[in-house]
C-alpha atoms as one frame of an Amber mdcrd trajectory, in Angstrom:
protein
   0.080   0.151   0.039   0.895   3.534  -0.205   2.316   5.152   2.554  -0.123
   7.594   2.884  -2.853   4.758   3.053  -0.233   3.057   5.968  -0.191   6.238
   7.927  -3.781   7.100   7.577  -6.699   6.873  10.239  -8.153   3.664   9.489
 -11.036   3.381  11.728 -10.913  -0.478  11.821 -10.981  -2.890  14.677  -8.315
  -5.782  14.724 -11.014  -8.435  13.117 -11.834  -5.945  10.268  -8.245  -5.093
   9.921  -7.510  -8.748   9.405  -9.989  -8.848   6.709  -8.763  -5.898   4.835
  -5.464  -7.222   5.214  -6.174 -10.190   3.994  -8.024  -8.819   0.664  -4.889
  -6.289   0.445  -2.262  -9.450  -0.144  -4.838 -10.363  -3.508  -4.191  -6.748
  -4.801  -1.412  -6.472  -7.528   0.235  -2.915  -6.073   1.930  -3.131 -10.123
  -1.147  -3.179 -12.049  -2.494   0.061 -13.248  -5.718   1.432 -11.922  -7.567
   0.813 -15.022  -6.919  -3.269 -14.090  -9.229  -2.192 -11.437 -11.617   0.056
 -13.507 -14.363  -2.983 -12.795 -16.621  -3.877  -9.452 -15.704  -7.751 -10.827
 -11.849  -6.862 -10.728 -11.750  -5.103  -7.325 -14.104  -8.171  -5.788 -11.798
  -9.875  -3.576 -12.941 -13.545  -2.301 -11.886 -14.100   1.507 -12.512 -17.842
   2.819 -12.858 -18.697   6.377  -9.722 -21.218   6.285  -7.388 -17.763   5.116
  -9.433 -15.451   8.330  -9.051 -18.766  10.912  -4.976 -18.892  10.149  -4.645
 -14.945  10.371  -6.913 -14.512  13.427  -4.968 -17.614  15.341  -8.497 -19.577
  15.504  -8.931 -23.012  16.021 -12.502 -23.683  14.649 -13.284 -22.714  11.095
 -17.102 -23.104  11.393 -16.589 -20.119  14.062 -14.268 -18.142  11.483 -16.837
 -18.311   8.645 -19.495 -17.290  11.535 -17.088 -14.343  12.406 -16.117 -12.913
   8.760 -19.723 -12.338   7.650 -20.343 -10.453  10.917 -17.089  -8.509  10.677
 -17.973  -7.783   6.738 -21.467  -6.379   7.885 -19.544  -3.920  10.205 -16.670
  -3.157   7.336 -19.430  -1.886   5.050 -19.822   1.014   7.469 -15.923   1.776
   8.039 -14.317   5.117   6.036 -10.640   6.083   6.491  -9.107   9.548   6.716
  -6.385  10.844   4.870  -4.442  13.639   5.685  -1.911  15.795   3.540  -0.305
  19.013   3.643  -0.877  21.579   1.283  -0.020  25.236   0.477  -3.150  26.372
   1.687  -3.058  23.949   5.008  -4.102  20.104   5.543  -6.229  18.539   3.201
  -8.721  15.866   4.552  -9.676  12.892   2.375 -12.439  10.720   3.849 -13.122
   7.172   1.625 -15.069   4.068   2.179 -12.911   1.036   2.680 -15.871  -1.184
   0.272 -18.692  -1.253  -1.641 -20.354  -3.991  -1.253 -20.069  -7.598   0.499
 -21.631 -11.076  -1.007 -21.992 -14.201   0.597 -23.983 -17.147   0.373 -24.957
 -19.682   3.442 -22.494 -22.480   3.767 -19.676 -21.571   1.035 -17.258 -20.749
   3.801 -16.400 -17.456   2.267 -17.526 -13.931   1.317 -16.442 -11.721  -1.257
 -16.067  -7.840  -0.886 -15.348  -5.089  -3.524 -13.361  -2.200  -2.647 -14.289
   0.918  -3.411 -13.139   2.816  -6.781 -11.547   5.757  -4.601  -9.391   3.288
  -2.388  -7.401   1.760  -5.324  -5.371   4.609  -6.116  -3.325   3.702  -2.896
  -3.373   0.253  -3.390  -2.191  -0.132  -7.057   0.245   1.272  -9.468   2.691
   1.710  -6.701   6.478   2.665  -7.991   7.538   4.398  -4.776   6.614   5.469
  -1.199   4.953   2.115  -0.381   4.653   0.221   3.027   4.856  -3.592   1.988
   4.945  -6.404   4.749   3.740 -10.226   4.852   0.895 -11.237   5.959   2.588
 -13.812   8.529   3.895 -10.829  10.119   0.765  -9.897  11.637  -0.792 -13.017
  11.682  -2.194 -13.408  15.313  -1.783 -10.120  16.699  -3.869  -9.413  19.711
  -4.034  -5.765  19.345  -5.004  -3.509  16.879  -2.344  -1.019  17.806   0.367
  -3.501  17.832  -0.583  -4.134  14.107  -0.696   0.007  13.665   2.585   0.050
  14.955   4.010  -2.543  13.122   2.700  -0.925   9.989   4.221   2.848  10.875
   7.459   1.561  11.477   7.413  -0.607   8.537   6.318   2.831   6.345   9.097
   4.945   8.271  11.808   2.632   6.676  12.472   0.064   3.751  15.556  -1.385
   5.430  15.088  -3.600   8.532  16.196  -0.715  11.260  15.006   2.624  11.619
  14.931   5.554  14.005  12.086   7.940  14.375  11.075  11.123  16.144   7.443
  11.721  16.586   5.119  14.143  18.333   3.049  12.197  20.739  -0.128  14.423
  19.828   0.065  13.234  16.060   1.539   9.610  17.066  -1.719   9.267  19.004
  -4.044  10.789  16.638  -2.231   8.312  13.938  -3.043   5.157  16.439  -6.475
   6.603  16.875  -6.107   6.737  20.475  -9.148   7.722  22.227  -9.150  11.441
  23.271  -9.753  10.931  26.816  -6.627   9.317  27.105  -3.671  11.203  28.760
   0.151  11.179  27.743   0.779   8.965  30.321  -2.204   6.296  29.422  -0.865
   6.530  25.797   2.624   5.403  26.845   1.720   2.321  29.702  -1.766   1.269
  27.839  -1.030   1.981  24.219   2.892   2.172  23.215   4.583  -0.277  25.802
   2.132  -2.944  25.375   2.233  -2.667  21.119   6.270  -2.658  21.736   6.111
  -5.989  24.112   3.912  -8.062  21.470   6.157  -6.951  18.848   8.991  -8.013
  21.028   7.524 -11.626  21.415   7.478 -11.723  17.366  11.614 -11.261  17.704
  11.498  -7.389  16.897  14.332  -5.295  19.010  12.267  -1.999  19.487  12.817
   0.656  21.988  11.607   4.232  22.577  12.668   7.259  24.333  10.644   9.999
  25.787  11.606  13.745  25.411  10.019  16.364  27.340   9.493  19.923  26.883
   9.506  21.399  30.096   7.747  18.785  32.318   5.293  18.262  29.487   6.201
  14.964  27.426   5.793  15.756  23.534   7.641  13.717  21.348   8.744   9.931
  21.286  11.692   8.498  19.617  11.277   4.614  18.363  14.272   2.565  17.589
  13.725  -0.917  15.917  15.022  -3.707  14.100  12.772  -5.911  12.227  13.752
 -10.190  12.561
């Protein structure tokens, strides 16, 4: 996906994120937007087996039940992409999918991506984020998955370092406004780091203060 999409506000819960991620693996990121101009081309099949593997579920029957329920909520979800312009901040809001389709007993669902989202998914030559679905399979927190995407988008190499304003990072992670800075560190960042560390990532972060207030975090990491 393009970096702009990786860093957008996805408004997805973890199960919805899994469905979208599975579908993204079936998009040819090198193909042109014209190749996905038809609704048929933008329609992706997702099987209960695929979701079961990605979510780490034991029962496939439960997986099929789950993906139907998840897609029913996913069709209502939007993503928000912000970019800087000469006059200010440009905000674009897009629906993830335009349609869902399933038949009882088939063990699969079809989702159709919207036409507006395809420029972020295909004809990608530079400024992109790429990782294997297996890297995220079984992740237990949406914040862990988003941190994985951010770190990957910030460096095409296996390792990197990034300083980011805490308020901006909180907005990107879609942390509820009720969370204070200490909550963001203790309840969002640190658990996400620990979960990636269990997957053999090497991650550290430092806090930077302006006066007595923590205003920035500095991440340093190395992927397995």
